[in-house]
Coordinates of C-alpha atoms (C1' of nucleotides) in Angstrom, one line a residue:
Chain A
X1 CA 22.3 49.4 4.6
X2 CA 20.6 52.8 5.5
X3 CA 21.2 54.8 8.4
X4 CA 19.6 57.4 10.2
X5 CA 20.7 60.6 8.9
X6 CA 20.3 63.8 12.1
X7 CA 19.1 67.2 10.3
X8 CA 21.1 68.6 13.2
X9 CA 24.7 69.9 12.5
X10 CA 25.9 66.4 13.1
X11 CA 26.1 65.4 9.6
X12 CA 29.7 65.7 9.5
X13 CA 29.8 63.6 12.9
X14 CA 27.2 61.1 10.7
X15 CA 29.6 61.0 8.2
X16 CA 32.1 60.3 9.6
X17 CA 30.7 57.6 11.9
X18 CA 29.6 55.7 8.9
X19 CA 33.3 54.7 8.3
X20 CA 33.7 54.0 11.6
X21 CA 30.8 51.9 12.4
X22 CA 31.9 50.1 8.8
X23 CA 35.5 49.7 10.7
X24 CA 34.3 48.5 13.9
X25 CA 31.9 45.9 12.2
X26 CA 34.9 44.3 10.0
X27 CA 37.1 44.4 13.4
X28 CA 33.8 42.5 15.4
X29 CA 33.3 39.8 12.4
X30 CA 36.7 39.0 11.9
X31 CA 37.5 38.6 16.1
X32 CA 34.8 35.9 15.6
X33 CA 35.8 34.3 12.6
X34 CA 39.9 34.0 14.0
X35 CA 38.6 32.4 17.0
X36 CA 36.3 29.7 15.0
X37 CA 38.4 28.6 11.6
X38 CA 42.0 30.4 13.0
X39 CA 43.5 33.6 11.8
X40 CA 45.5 31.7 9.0
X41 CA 41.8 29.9 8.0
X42 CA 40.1 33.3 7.4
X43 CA 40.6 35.1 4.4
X44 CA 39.9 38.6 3.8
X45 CA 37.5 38.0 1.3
X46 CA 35.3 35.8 3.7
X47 CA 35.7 38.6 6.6
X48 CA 34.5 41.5 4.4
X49 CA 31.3 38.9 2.6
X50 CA 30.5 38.2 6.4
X51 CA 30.5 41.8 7.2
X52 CA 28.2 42.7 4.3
X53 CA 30.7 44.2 2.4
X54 CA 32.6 43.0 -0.7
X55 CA 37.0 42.4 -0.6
X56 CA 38.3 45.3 -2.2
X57 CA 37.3 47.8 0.1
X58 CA 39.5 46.1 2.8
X59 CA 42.2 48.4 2.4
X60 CA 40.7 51.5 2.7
X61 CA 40.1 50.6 6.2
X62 CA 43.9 48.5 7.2
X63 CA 47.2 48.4 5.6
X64 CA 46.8 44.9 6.0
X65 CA 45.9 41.8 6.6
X66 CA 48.1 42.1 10.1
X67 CA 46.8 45.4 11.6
X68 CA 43.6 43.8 11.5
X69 CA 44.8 40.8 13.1
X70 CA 46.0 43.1 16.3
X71 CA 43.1 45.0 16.7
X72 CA 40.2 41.3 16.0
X73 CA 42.3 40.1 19.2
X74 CA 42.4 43.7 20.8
X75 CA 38.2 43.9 20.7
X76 CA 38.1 39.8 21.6
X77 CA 39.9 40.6 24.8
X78 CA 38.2 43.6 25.4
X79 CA 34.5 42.1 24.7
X80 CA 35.7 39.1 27.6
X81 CA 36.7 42.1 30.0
X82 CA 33.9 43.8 29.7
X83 CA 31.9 40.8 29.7
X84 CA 33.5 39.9 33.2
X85 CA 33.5 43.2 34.5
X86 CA 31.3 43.9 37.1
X87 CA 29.8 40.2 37.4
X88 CA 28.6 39.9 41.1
X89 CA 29.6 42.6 43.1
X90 CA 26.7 41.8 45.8
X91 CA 28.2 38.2 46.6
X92 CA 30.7 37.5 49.0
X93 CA 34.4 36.6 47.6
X94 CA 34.2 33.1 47.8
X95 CA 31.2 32.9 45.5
X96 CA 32.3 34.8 43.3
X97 CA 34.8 33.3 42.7
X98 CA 33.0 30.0 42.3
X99 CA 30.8 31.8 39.8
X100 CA 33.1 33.6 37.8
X101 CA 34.7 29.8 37.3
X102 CA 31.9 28.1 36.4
X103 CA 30.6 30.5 33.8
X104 CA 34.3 31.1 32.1
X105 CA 34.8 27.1 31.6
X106 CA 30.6 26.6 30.7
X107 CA 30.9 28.7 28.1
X108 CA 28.4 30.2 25.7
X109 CA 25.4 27.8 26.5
X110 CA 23.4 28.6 22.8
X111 CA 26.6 28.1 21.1
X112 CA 28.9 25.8 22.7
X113 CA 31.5 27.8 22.0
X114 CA 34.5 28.7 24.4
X115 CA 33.7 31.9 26.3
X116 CA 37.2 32.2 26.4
X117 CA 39.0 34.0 23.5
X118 CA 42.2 33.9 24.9
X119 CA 42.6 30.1 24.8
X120 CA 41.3 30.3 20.5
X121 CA 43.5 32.9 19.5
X122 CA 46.7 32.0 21.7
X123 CA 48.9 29.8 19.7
X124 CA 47.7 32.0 16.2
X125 CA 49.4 35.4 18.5
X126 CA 52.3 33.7 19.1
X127 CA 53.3 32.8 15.6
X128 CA 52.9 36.7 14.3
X129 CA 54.1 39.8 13.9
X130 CA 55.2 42.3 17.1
X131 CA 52.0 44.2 16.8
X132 CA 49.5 41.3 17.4
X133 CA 51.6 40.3 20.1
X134 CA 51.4 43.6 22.0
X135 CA 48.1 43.8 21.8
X136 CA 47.4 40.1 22.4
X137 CA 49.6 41.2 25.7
X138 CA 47.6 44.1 26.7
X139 CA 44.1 42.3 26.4
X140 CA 45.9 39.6 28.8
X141 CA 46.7 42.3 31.2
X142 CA 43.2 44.0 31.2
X143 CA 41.9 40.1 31.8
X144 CA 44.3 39.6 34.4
X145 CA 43.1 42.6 36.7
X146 CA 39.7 41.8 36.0
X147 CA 40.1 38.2 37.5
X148 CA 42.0 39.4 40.3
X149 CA 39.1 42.1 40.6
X150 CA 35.9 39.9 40.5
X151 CA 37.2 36.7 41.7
X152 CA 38.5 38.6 44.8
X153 CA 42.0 36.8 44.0
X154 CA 45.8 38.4 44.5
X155 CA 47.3 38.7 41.7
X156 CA 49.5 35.6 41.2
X157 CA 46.3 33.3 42.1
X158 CA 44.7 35.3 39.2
X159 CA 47.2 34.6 36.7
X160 CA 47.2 30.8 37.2
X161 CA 43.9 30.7 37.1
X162 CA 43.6 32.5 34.2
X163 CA 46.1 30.0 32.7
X164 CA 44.1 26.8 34.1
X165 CA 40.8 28.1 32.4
X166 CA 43.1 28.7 29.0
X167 CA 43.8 25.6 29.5
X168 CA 41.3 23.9 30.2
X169 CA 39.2 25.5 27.3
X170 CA 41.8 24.8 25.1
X171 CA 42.4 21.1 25.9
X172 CA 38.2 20.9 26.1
X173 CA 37.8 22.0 22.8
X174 CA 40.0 19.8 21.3
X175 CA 39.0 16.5 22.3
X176 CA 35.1 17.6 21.9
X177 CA 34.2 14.5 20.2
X178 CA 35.0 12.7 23.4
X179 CA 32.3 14.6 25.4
X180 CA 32.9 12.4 28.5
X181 CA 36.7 13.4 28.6
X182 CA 36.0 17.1 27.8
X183 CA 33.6 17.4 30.9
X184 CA 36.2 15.6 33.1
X185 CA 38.5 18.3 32.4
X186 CA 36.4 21.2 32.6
X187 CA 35.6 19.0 36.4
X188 CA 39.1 18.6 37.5
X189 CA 40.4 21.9 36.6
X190 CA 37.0 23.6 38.5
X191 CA 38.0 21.3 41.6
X192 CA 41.6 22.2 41.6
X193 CA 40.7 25.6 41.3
X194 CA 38.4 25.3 44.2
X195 CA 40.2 23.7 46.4
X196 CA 43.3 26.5 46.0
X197 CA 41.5 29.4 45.7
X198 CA 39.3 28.5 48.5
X199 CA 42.7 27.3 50.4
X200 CA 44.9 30.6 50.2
X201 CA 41.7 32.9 50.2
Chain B
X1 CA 47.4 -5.1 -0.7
X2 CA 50.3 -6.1 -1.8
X3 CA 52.4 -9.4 0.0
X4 CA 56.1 -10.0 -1.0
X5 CA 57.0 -13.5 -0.9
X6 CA 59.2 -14.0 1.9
X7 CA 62.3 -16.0 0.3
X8 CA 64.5 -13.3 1.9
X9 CA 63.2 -12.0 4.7
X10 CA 65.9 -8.6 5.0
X11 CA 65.3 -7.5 1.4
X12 CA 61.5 -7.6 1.7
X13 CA 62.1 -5.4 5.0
X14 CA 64.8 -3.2 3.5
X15 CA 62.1 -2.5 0.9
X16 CA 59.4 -1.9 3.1
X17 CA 62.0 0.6 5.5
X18 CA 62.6 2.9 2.9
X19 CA 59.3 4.3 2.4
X20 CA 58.4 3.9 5.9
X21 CA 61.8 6.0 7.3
X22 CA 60.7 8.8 4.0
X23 CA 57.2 8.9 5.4
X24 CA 58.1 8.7 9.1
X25 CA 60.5 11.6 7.9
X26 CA 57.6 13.7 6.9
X27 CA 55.5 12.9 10.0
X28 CA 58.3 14.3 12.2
X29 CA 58.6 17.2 9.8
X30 CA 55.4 18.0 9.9
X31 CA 54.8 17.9 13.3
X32 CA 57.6 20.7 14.0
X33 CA 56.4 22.7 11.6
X34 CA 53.0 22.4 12.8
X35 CA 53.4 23.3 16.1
X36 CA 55.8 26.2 14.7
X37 CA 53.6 27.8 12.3
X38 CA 50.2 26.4 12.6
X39 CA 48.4 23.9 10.6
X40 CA 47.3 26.1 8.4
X41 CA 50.6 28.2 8.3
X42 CA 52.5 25.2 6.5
X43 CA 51.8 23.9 2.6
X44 CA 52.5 20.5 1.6
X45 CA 55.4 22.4 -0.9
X46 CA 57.2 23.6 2.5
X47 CA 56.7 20.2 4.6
X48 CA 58.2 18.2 1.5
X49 CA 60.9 20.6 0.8
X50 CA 61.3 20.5 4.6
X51 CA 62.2 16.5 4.4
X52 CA 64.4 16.8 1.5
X53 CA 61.5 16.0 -1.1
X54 CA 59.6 17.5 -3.4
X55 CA 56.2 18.3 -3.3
X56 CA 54.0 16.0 -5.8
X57 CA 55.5 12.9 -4.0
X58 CA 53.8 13.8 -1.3
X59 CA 50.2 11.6 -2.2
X60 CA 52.3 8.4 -2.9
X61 CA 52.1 8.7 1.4
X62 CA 49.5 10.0 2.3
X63 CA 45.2 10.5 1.1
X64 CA 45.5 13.8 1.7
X65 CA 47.1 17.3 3.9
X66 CA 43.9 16.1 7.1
X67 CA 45.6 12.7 7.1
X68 CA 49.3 14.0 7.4
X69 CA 48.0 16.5 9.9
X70 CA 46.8 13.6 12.3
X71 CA 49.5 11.4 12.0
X72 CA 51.6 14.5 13.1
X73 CA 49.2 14.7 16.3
X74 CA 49.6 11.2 16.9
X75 CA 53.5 11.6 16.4
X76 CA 53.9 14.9 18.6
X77 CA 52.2 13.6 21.3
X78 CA 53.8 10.4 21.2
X79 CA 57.1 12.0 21.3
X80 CA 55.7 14.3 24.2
X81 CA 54.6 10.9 25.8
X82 CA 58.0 8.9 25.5
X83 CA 60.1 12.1 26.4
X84 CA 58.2 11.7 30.2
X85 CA 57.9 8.6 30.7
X86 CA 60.8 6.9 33.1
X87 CA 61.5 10.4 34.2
X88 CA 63.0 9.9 37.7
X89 CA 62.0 7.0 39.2
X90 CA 64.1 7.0 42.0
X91 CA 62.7 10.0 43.2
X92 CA 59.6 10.8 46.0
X93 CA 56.5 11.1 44.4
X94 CA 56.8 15.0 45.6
X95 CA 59.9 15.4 44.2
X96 CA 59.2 13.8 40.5
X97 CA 56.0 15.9 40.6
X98 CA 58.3 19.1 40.8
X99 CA 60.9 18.1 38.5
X100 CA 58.3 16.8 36.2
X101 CA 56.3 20.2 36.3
X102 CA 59.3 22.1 36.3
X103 CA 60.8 20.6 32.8
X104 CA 57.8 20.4 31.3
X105 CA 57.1 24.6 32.0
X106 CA 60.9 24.9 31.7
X107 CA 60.3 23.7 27.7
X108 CA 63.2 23.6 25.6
X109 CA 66.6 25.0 26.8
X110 CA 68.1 25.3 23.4
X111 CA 65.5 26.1 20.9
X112 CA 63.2 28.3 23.8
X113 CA 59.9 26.6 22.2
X114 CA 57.5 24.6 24.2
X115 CA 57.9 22.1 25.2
X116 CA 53.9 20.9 24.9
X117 CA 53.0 20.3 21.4
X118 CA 49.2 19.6 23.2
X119 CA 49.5 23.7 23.8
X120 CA 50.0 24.7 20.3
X121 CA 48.4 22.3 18.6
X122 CA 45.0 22.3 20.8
X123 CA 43.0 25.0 18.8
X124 CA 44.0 24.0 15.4
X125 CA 43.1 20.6 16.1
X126 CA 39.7 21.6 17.9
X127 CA 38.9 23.6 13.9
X128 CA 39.6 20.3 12.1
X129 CA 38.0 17.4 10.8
X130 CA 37.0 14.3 13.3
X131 CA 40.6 11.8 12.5
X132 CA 42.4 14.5 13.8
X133 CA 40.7 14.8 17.4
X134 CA 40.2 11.5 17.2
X135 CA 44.1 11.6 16.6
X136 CA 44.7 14.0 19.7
X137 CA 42.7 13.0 21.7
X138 CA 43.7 9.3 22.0
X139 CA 47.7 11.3 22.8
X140 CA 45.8 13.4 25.4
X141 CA 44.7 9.8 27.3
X142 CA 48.1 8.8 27.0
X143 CA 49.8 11.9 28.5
X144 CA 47.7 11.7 31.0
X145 CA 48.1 8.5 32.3
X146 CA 51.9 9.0 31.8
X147 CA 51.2 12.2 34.1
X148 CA 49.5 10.4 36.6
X149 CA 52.4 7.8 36.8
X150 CA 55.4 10.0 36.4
X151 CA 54.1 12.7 38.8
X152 CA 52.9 10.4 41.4
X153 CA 49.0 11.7 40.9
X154 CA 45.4 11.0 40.7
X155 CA 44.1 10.8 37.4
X156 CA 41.8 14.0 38.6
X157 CA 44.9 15.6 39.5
X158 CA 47.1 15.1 36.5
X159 CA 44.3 16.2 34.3
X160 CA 44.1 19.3 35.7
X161 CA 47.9 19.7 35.9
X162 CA 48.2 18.9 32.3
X163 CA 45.7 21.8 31.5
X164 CA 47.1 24.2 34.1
X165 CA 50.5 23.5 31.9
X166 CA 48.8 23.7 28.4
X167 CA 47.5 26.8 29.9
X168 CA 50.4 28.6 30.7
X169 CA 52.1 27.2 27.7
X170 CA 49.9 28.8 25.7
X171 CA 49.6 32.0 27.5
X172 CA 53.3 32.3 28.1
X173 CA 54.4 31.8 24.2
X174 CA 51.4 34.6 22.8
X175 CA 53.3 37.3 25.3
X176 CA 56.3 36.5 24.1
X177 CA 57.2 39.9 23.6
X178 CA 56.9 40.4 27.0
X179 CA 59.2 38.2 28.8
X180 CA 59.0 39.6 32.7
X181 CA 54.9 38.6 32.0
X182 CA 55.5 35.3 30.2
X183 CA 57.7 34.5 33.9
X184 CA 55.2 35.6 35.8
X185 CA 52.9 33.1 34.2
X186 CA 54.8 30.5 34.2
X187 CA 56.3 31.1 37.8
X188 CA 52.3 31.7 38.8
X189 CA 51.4 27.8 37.8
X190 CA 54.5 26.1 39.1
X191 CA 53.8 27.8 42.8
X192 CA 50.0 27.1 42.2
X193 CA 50.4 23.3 41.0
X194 CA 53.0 23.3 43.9
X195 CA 50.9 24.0 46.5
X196 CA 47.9 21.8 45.5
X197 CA 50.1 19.0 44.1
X198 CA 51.8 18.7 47.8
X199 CA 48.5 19.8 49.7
X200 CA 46.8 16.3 48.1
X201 CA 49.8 14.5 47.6
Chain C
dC1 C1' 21.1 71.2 -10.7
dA2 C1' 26.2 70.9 -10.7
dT3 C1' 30.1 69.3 -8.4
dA4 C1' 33.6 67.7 -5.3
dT5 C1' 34.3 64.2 -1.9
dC6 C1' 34.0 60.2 0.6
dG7 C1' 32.9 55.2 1.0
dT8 C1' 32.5 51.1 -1.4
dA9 C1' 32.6 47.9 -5.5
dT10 C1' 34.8 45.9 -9.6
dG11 C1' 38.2 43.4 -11.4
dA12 C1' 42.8 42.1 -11.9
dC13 C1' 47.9 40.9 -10.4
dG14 C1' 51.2 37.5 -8.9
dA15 C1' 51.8 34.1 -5.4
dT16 C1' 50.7 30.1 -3.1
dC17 C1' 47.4 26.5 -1.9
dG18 C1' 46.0 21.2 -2.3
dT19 C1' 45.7 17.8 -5.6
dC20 C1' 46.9 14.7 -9.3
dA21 C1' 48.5 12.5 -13.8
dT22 C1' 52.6 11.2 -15.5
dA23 C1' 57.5 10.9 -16.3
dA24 C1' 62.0 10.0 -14.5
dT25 C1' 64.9 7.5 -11.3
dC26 C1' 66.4 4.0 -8.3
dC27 C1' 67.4 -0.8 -7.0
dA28 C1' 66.9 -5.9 -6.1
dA29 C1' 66.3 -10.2 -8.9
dG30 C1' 67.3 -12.9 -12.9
Chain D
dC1 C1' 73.3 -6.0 -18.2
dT2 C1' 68.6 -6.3 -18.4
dT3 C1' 64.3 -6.0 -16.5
dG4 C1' 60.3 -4.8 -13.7
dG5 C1' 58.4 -2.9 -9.8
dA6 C1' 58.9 0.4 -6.2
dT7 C1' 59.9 5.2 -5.2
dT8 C1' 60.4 10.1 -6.1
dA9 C1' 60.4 14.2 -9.4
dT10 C1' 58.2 17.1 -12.8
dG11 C1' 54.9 20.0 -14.2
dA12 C1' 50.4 21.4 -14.4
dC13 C1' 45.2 22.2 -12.9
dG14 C1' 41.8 25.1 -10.6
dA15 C1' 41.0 27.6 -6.4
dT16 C1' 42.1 30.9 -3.2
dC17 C1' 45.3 33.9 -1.0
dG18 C1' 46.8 39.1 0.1
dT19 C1' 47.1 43.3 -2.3
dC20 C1' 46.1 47.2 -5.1
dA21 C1' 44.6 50.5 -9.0
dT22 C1' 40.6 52.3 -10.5
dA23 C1' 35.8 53.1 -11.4
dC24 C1' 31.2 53.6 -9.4
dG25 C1' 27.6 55.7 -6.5
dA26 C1' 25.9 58.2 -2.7
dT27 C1' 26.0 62.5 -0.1
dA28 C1' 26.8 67.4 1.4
dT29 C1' 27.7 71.8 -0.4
dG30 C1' 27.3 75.7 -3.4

DNA sequence: CATATCGTATGACGATCGTCATAATCCAAG
DNA sequence: CTTGGATTATGACGATCGTCATACGATATG
């Protein structure tokens, strides 16, 4: 509601931070809103109520509903990077890897939710526009290096495992009201990933 | 409900076929469109129009748009089930796990889409209402079971096979736009499942 | 205090959504 | 041909969708 305004000469800065910070909070409620109820489940007028705001105003901050589909699924990506980045540099390869695993198919443990947002928002990408793709494609690439990166992987073994925990997630998530089957798959894809990465590294 | 009296048992059935083949004709509709567009991506109005129909007809089959939705899961993953099973029983158990992997990654040849509907149906099934997991979920059993057979594998395996595939199903199809990466992907799994299929096997 | 500007709110538009009551059409049986 | 039940079509409802023109209110400047 209000902000801190600086006497300093950084009023103009203020100003125009307010929009921004406006922007960035529609772009954060909406990432998490696609990945619950799907990007066709979400209206604008539910993104903008959620973000404090009322629907109108939308377009004075996207041409449309699409734009703000590519850049939701450009900070989703960008929050898992970050949120992988520098996990456990201290810990030998090996356990990292094993952690980095375990904590990408656990999930959030308050919410239950699927840490990963890749797996949520993948089929949504792939049926729009050019411009949700590429970004999609480029949040896939940052996620890709960071695996390789902190799981102490090459490149290929990131990529597959990247694409078992999408999997894995995905498949999870969908047969959660069979809890016993949902933690067997979470179990067989951390022991297949195990036993490779362990293998080859 | 209702019981015809049998005195001529291939009118009652001829009776009975016609609004079974129109509603099996809107499953299979549906179930395309699903997986093409998403769940919430298709209207009743486009599904019926879709099977040659119109639109109001549409409750004379079925309670409601959740109830058509998990008949289509049941239906695409039936399809997926029948398409697999009696792949190549002549074959090694090695060499139907590759060919098995291999078609199933390959998807279709003609139309380029996915071959797994499990892929792009998994998160809009995991946002709806409890028939329709209870809908997938009783086609993921049956997949894998028919993926433990046709592959040759341990139930442990071919669970985590079937989510490597959703996997890089998913991710594969949402960089579409980039088809060097959407190989990569895809040729990252195949050598992964490859390796650990054999390495067990 | 007056004013211009920027950010947001109000309210409306055509389109489409899921749903349903009801009318029209088909077709086997008499 | 007539009839009656089974099947599909018509048309409409309230709600919600994406989009936009426009009016309001706060703020920084003079």
């Amino acid at each position: 509601m209000d902000f801190q305004s600086a006497d300093d000469g950084s009023v103009v800065s203020n100003l125009k931070t307010r929009k921004e910070e406006t922007r960035q909070r529609i772009v954060e409620t909406a990432s998490r809103l696609f990945q619950q109820k799907g990007v066709d489940g979400v209206g604008v007028d539910e993104i903008m109520r959620e973000s404090g705001l009322t629907h109108g105003g939308f377009y004075a901050h996207f041409a449309n509903k699409e734009a703000l589909v590519a850049e939701a699924c450009t900070c989703a990506l960008q929050q898992a990077s970050a949120k992988w980045s520098g996990l456990g540099q201290l810990l030998s390869d090996d356990a990292r890897f094993e952690q980095f695993m375990n904590e990408y198919l656990a999930g959030d443990p308050r919410t239950g939710a699927p840490a990963c947002p890749a797996a949520m928002l993948g089929p949504d990408v792939a049926r729009r526009g050019e411009a949700v793709q590429a970004a999609y494609t480029a949040g896939v690439k940052r996620m890709i290096e960071v695996i390789a990166k902190e799981a102490g992987a090459e490149r290929e073994e990131a990529i597959a495992m990247f694409a078992a925990m999408i999997g894995a997630t995905n498949l999870a998530a969908s047969v959660g009201d069979d809890k016993a089957l949902a933690a067997e798959i979470l179990q067989a894809t951390r022991r297949q990933l195990l036993q490779c990465g362990v293998a080859e590294g």
